[in-house]
DNA sequence: CTGAAAGCGCTTACAG
DNA sequence: CTGAAAGCGCTTACAG
């Protein structure tokens, strides 16, 4: 054993210390081809002593394989994003892919830049958590030379695999439940329609169920706003101040439901005694908020995981055509909705 | 203009289509050196037409610079992690670094593997969101040939830059507030002590304030458990069932506070009328939960951002020695704590 | 202002 | 079983 003169950062250094060739070191590194036990031992000893770690920069260039997956998240600091990232990350890391994360803070422009960056980094696939899917998005995705899977929005008609919730059916199911509790005049606390899934689909489901039951929807009771507590408060005010109050409000997210209940409390209206409120999403505090919120449960972790699996299959060439996976949902009946007299 | 025979993926293809050399194309790509306007225009036209995107695999190998930052997060689907990742990601992307995310799902072993992976990927720096820092962690960090910054735990004495909350002072401030409201018998809903910051420091702060006020701590009132709602419920039961009940409980996280209030409600105890409960962290629902939770506010987004800035400075060689940044905190007085008769 | 050539650190036929 | 050599797609002195 001799002392190491310089930091050993190249396979060539290992080779010369082990008195062998670069090719042979490469073979033991990758466990490929035959290497005499004695030589292998010598090489392994050198690696252990020197702490040599091969450069995957060079390896990836040679193999034309980055083992990277680009993941675009509009807002990483939200409950649903967190769950999805946890889910997709667990399957990706198990499949030996690394996650290149682009948190775009709701800037569509920055999403497009990330796509560009991903191409430069030669990622093997892309996962895009979608909010709005503009024409520019579609173009950029079409130009990606690697598989793309969109989460939470439907891009299947553009030939891109998608995994999403059955928002419309879920909202309809929740509305039916409200109707079954005797509510006939129901407010909708919704969001802007450029979010197709939450803004459009959930509203459609709401309307489906009303129509089905022969209940006429009152436009004055249907609000569109943002996702924050402020929007919820404003929405509640508008619903309350428009004349005849509803007996129930369907908020399209749990956050909005919480904001609504809060605002109602400030105005002296107790939920559910004086008004019922339902949410959607089943964020973890929904079960523990007072009153516990009746809501729709989605499995966001699994949503992320399924999307990642789909992508892995595509990256490994297993599937050709675009797929569309619809995740299930679950009605969680809790305390924020009560039955009223027919 | 001729039609392009094959997908143009190499700088060489661009060069030949533009009737020039690889070196010149490289110059316009990197805006370095002189290029005649005419030639530049020709090259840019070819790039635009072909949609050529240079490979940063090759570029990084040549430049010995990955522009990658490895980020290790034990649990990405949590409020604090989400905020921190959003914060660090915003400064990193602004500085043109990409984030390689390793979500380790609370497996210390997987953190070590990620560190190994980061070395292979030749990241330029590492951000580690710490929970427990084992001996193996320290060794692995010491072996990293690039700067490392630890978030939320103190690794400064190991020569590693850290940015963390002033947990002890914050817990003491909150406890002082409880004392100032007339509470003398106070329960502590804590967590296990291998989490130094939350388990040990917050508890120490609690004890500091009691000692300061000449109030004796009752060991039967001090619980150690996990971070989940179940632990909170169990903790409340143990506190209640040990004999003389406290008039207030300090929960070391807001989640635990929420869990505690919930459990108290189930046992017919109303907060704050019959018992006060304080939390720490000021998660977004703390302000909207009923009752609104009195708590300590930390700025996790900024915590992540500061850590990233520190790392950027280190990666650019601006600083030599390890730094330690202590973030501030803020007492948020709300409704879950009330004043009781001396 | 431009191009030929070396080199970044690996992998992989290929010849021996 | 092993090693010399070419090549992955770039950048960067260097010579012209």
XYZ file of C-alpha atoms in Angstrom, chain A residues 111-298:
188
model
C -42.913 26.007 -16.432
C -41.923 26.454 -20.046
C -38.397 27.405 -19.037
C -38.196 24.304 -16.902
C -39.189 22.183 -19.853
C -36.313 23.743 -21.777
C -33.926 23.092 -18.927
C -35.107 19.502 -18.740
C -34.260 19.030 -22.382
C -30.769 20.340 -21.801
C -30.338 18.053 -18.843
C -31.495 15.213 -21.067
C -34.074 13.953 -18.589
C -35.586 10.606 -19.495
C -39.118 11.723 -18.762
C -41.278 14.507 -17.405
C -44.037 14.666 -14.837
C -46.101 17.819 -14.989
C -48.522 18.699 -12.253
C -50.906 20.791 -14.259
C -53.102 23.706 -13.469
C -53.826 25.450 -16.683
C -52.602 23.853 -19.870
C -52.095 26.602 -22.391
C -51.409 26.245 -26.077
C -47.762 27.018 -25.327
C -47.710 24.154 -22.847
C -49.055 21.734 -25.383
C -46.480 22.788 -27.907
C -43.636 22.487 -25.465
C -44.817 19.071 -24.354
C -45.217 17.872 -27.916
C -41.630 18.894 -28.580
C -40.259 16.904 -25.682
C -38.335 13.972 -27.117
C -39.153 11.911 -24.022
C -42.381 10.673 -22.421
C -44.493 13.169 -20.509
C -47.244 12.410 -18.008
C -49.612 15.116 -16.842
C -51.060 14.916 -13.356
C -54.382 16.401 -12.279
C -55.396 17.729 -15.679
C -56.575 15.938 -18.768
C -54.134 16.080 -21.657
C -55.141 12.754 -23.158
C -56.818 14.342 -26.153
C -53.453 15.886 -26.954
C -51.913 12.475 -26.966
C -50.305 12.855 -23.566
C -50.829 10.382 -20.772
C -52.696 11.789 -17.808
C -53.756 10.684 -14.405
C -56.491 12.600 -12.747
C -59.334 12.544 -10.300
C -62.894 11.909 -11.305
C -63.809 15.426 -10.253
C -67.161 15.591 -11.903
C -68.434 12.320 -10.539
C -67.072 13.160 -7.103
C -68.749 16.549 -6.966
C -71.986 14.972 -8.150
C -71.771 12.313 -5.446
C -71.199 14.918 -2.773
C -74.072 17.034 -4.063
C -76.363 14.008 -4.084
C -75.459 13.462 -0.472
C -76.385 17.061 0.317
C -79.699 16.561 -1.475
C -80.322 13.347 0.398
C -79.948 15.325 3.620
C -82.874 17.438 2.545
C -80.986 20.460 1.210
C -82.596 22.044 -1.816
C -81.034 25.477 -1.870
C -77.288 24.920 -2.092
C -74.529 27.464 -2.637
C -71.407 26.644 -4.641
C -68.108 28.126 -3.535
C -66.070 27.481 -6.672
C -62.872 28.639 -8.346
C -62.033 30.249 -11.652
C -62.619 28.186 -14.723
C -59.121 28.210 -16.139
C -58.502 25.420 -13.680
C -60.415 22.836 -15.666
C -60.525 20.148 -13.034
C -61.430 22.177 -9.978
C -63.122 25.129 -11.643
C -65.107 23.446 -14.384
C -65.471 19.746 -13.598
C -66.467 20.095 -9.976
C -69.031 22.707 -10.908
C -70.398 20.461 -13.654
C -70.764 17.602 -11.222
C -72.653 19.887 -8.881
C -74.997 20.891 -11.687
C -75.396 17.273 -12.864
C -76.712 16.220 -9.481
C -79.082 19.155 -9.196
C -80.499 18.530 -12.639
C -80.857 14.836 -11.881
C -82.892 15.738 -8.793
C -84.963 18.293 -10.641
C -83.616 21.123 -8.520
C -83.016 24.374 -10.290
C -79.606 25.974 -9.795
C -79.580 29.597 -8.646
C -76.783 31.517 -10.403
C -76.699 34.014 -7.529
C -75.565 31.170 -5.287
C -72.663 30.113 -7.477
C -69.390 31.896 -6.763
C -66.062 31.767 -8.527
C -62.893 32.891 -6.774
C -59.392 31.873 -5.717
C -58.193 29.088 -3.452
C -57.337 31.154 -0.364
C -59.203 31.900 2.830
C -59.895 35.467 1.719
C -61.709 34.255 -1.350
C -63.778 31.960 0.828
C -64.763 34.838 3.088
C -65.678 37.048 0.167
C -67.648 34.236 -1.406
C -69.619 33.628 1.748
C -70.413 37.316 1.980
C -71.686 37.388 -1.556
C -73.824 34.312 -1.029
C -75.275 35.671 2.168
C -75.854 39.169 0.869
C -77.714 38.201 -2.272
C -81.058 37.613 -0.638
C -82.463 34.243 0.352
C -79.711 32.246 2.069
C -79.042 28.603 1.168
C -79.224 25.859 3.764
C -75.927 24.371 2.586
C -72.742 25.386 0.800
C -70.580 23.107 -1.276
C -67.022 24.433 -1.196
C -64.882 22.902 -3.924
C -61.876 22.522 -1.624
C -61.496 21.861 2.079
C -59.524 25.043 2.521
C -62.438 26.961 1.119
C -64.781 25.029 3.403
C -62.666 25.940 6.410
C -62.536 29.560 5.310
C -66.280 29.570 4.802
C -67.057 28.087 8.207
C -64.730 30.626 9.757
C -66.418 33.491 8.005
C -69.872 32.168 8.861
C -68.831 32.039 12.509
C -67.766 35.647 12.348
C -71.186 36.495 11.039
C -72.821 34.564 13.855
C -73.856 31.557 11.830
C -73.020 28.217 13.382
C -72.112 25.220 11.215
C -73.807 22.786 10.978
C -76.654 23.922 13.252
C -77.610 26.878 11.096
C -75.924 26.042 7.858
C -74.208 23.003 6.380
C -70.851 23.202 4.607
C -69.108 20.448 2.643
C -65.571 20.454 1.275
C -63.549 18.415 -1.172
C -60.087 16.896 -0.872
C -59.971 15.616 2.686
C -56.827 17.420 3.752
C -55.578 16.014 6.998
C -57.062 18.698 9.165
C -60.531 18.150 7.754
C -60.991 15.294 10.182
C -59.927 17.340 13.143
C -61.315 20.782 12.429
C -64.369 21.721 14.469
C -66.830 20.775 13.090
C -65.202 17.841 11.330
C -65.687 18.428 7.637
C -67.804 16.255 5.385
C -65.809 15.942 2.214
C -64.521 13.892 -0.692
C -61.324 11.963 -0.155
C -58.814 11.547 -2.950
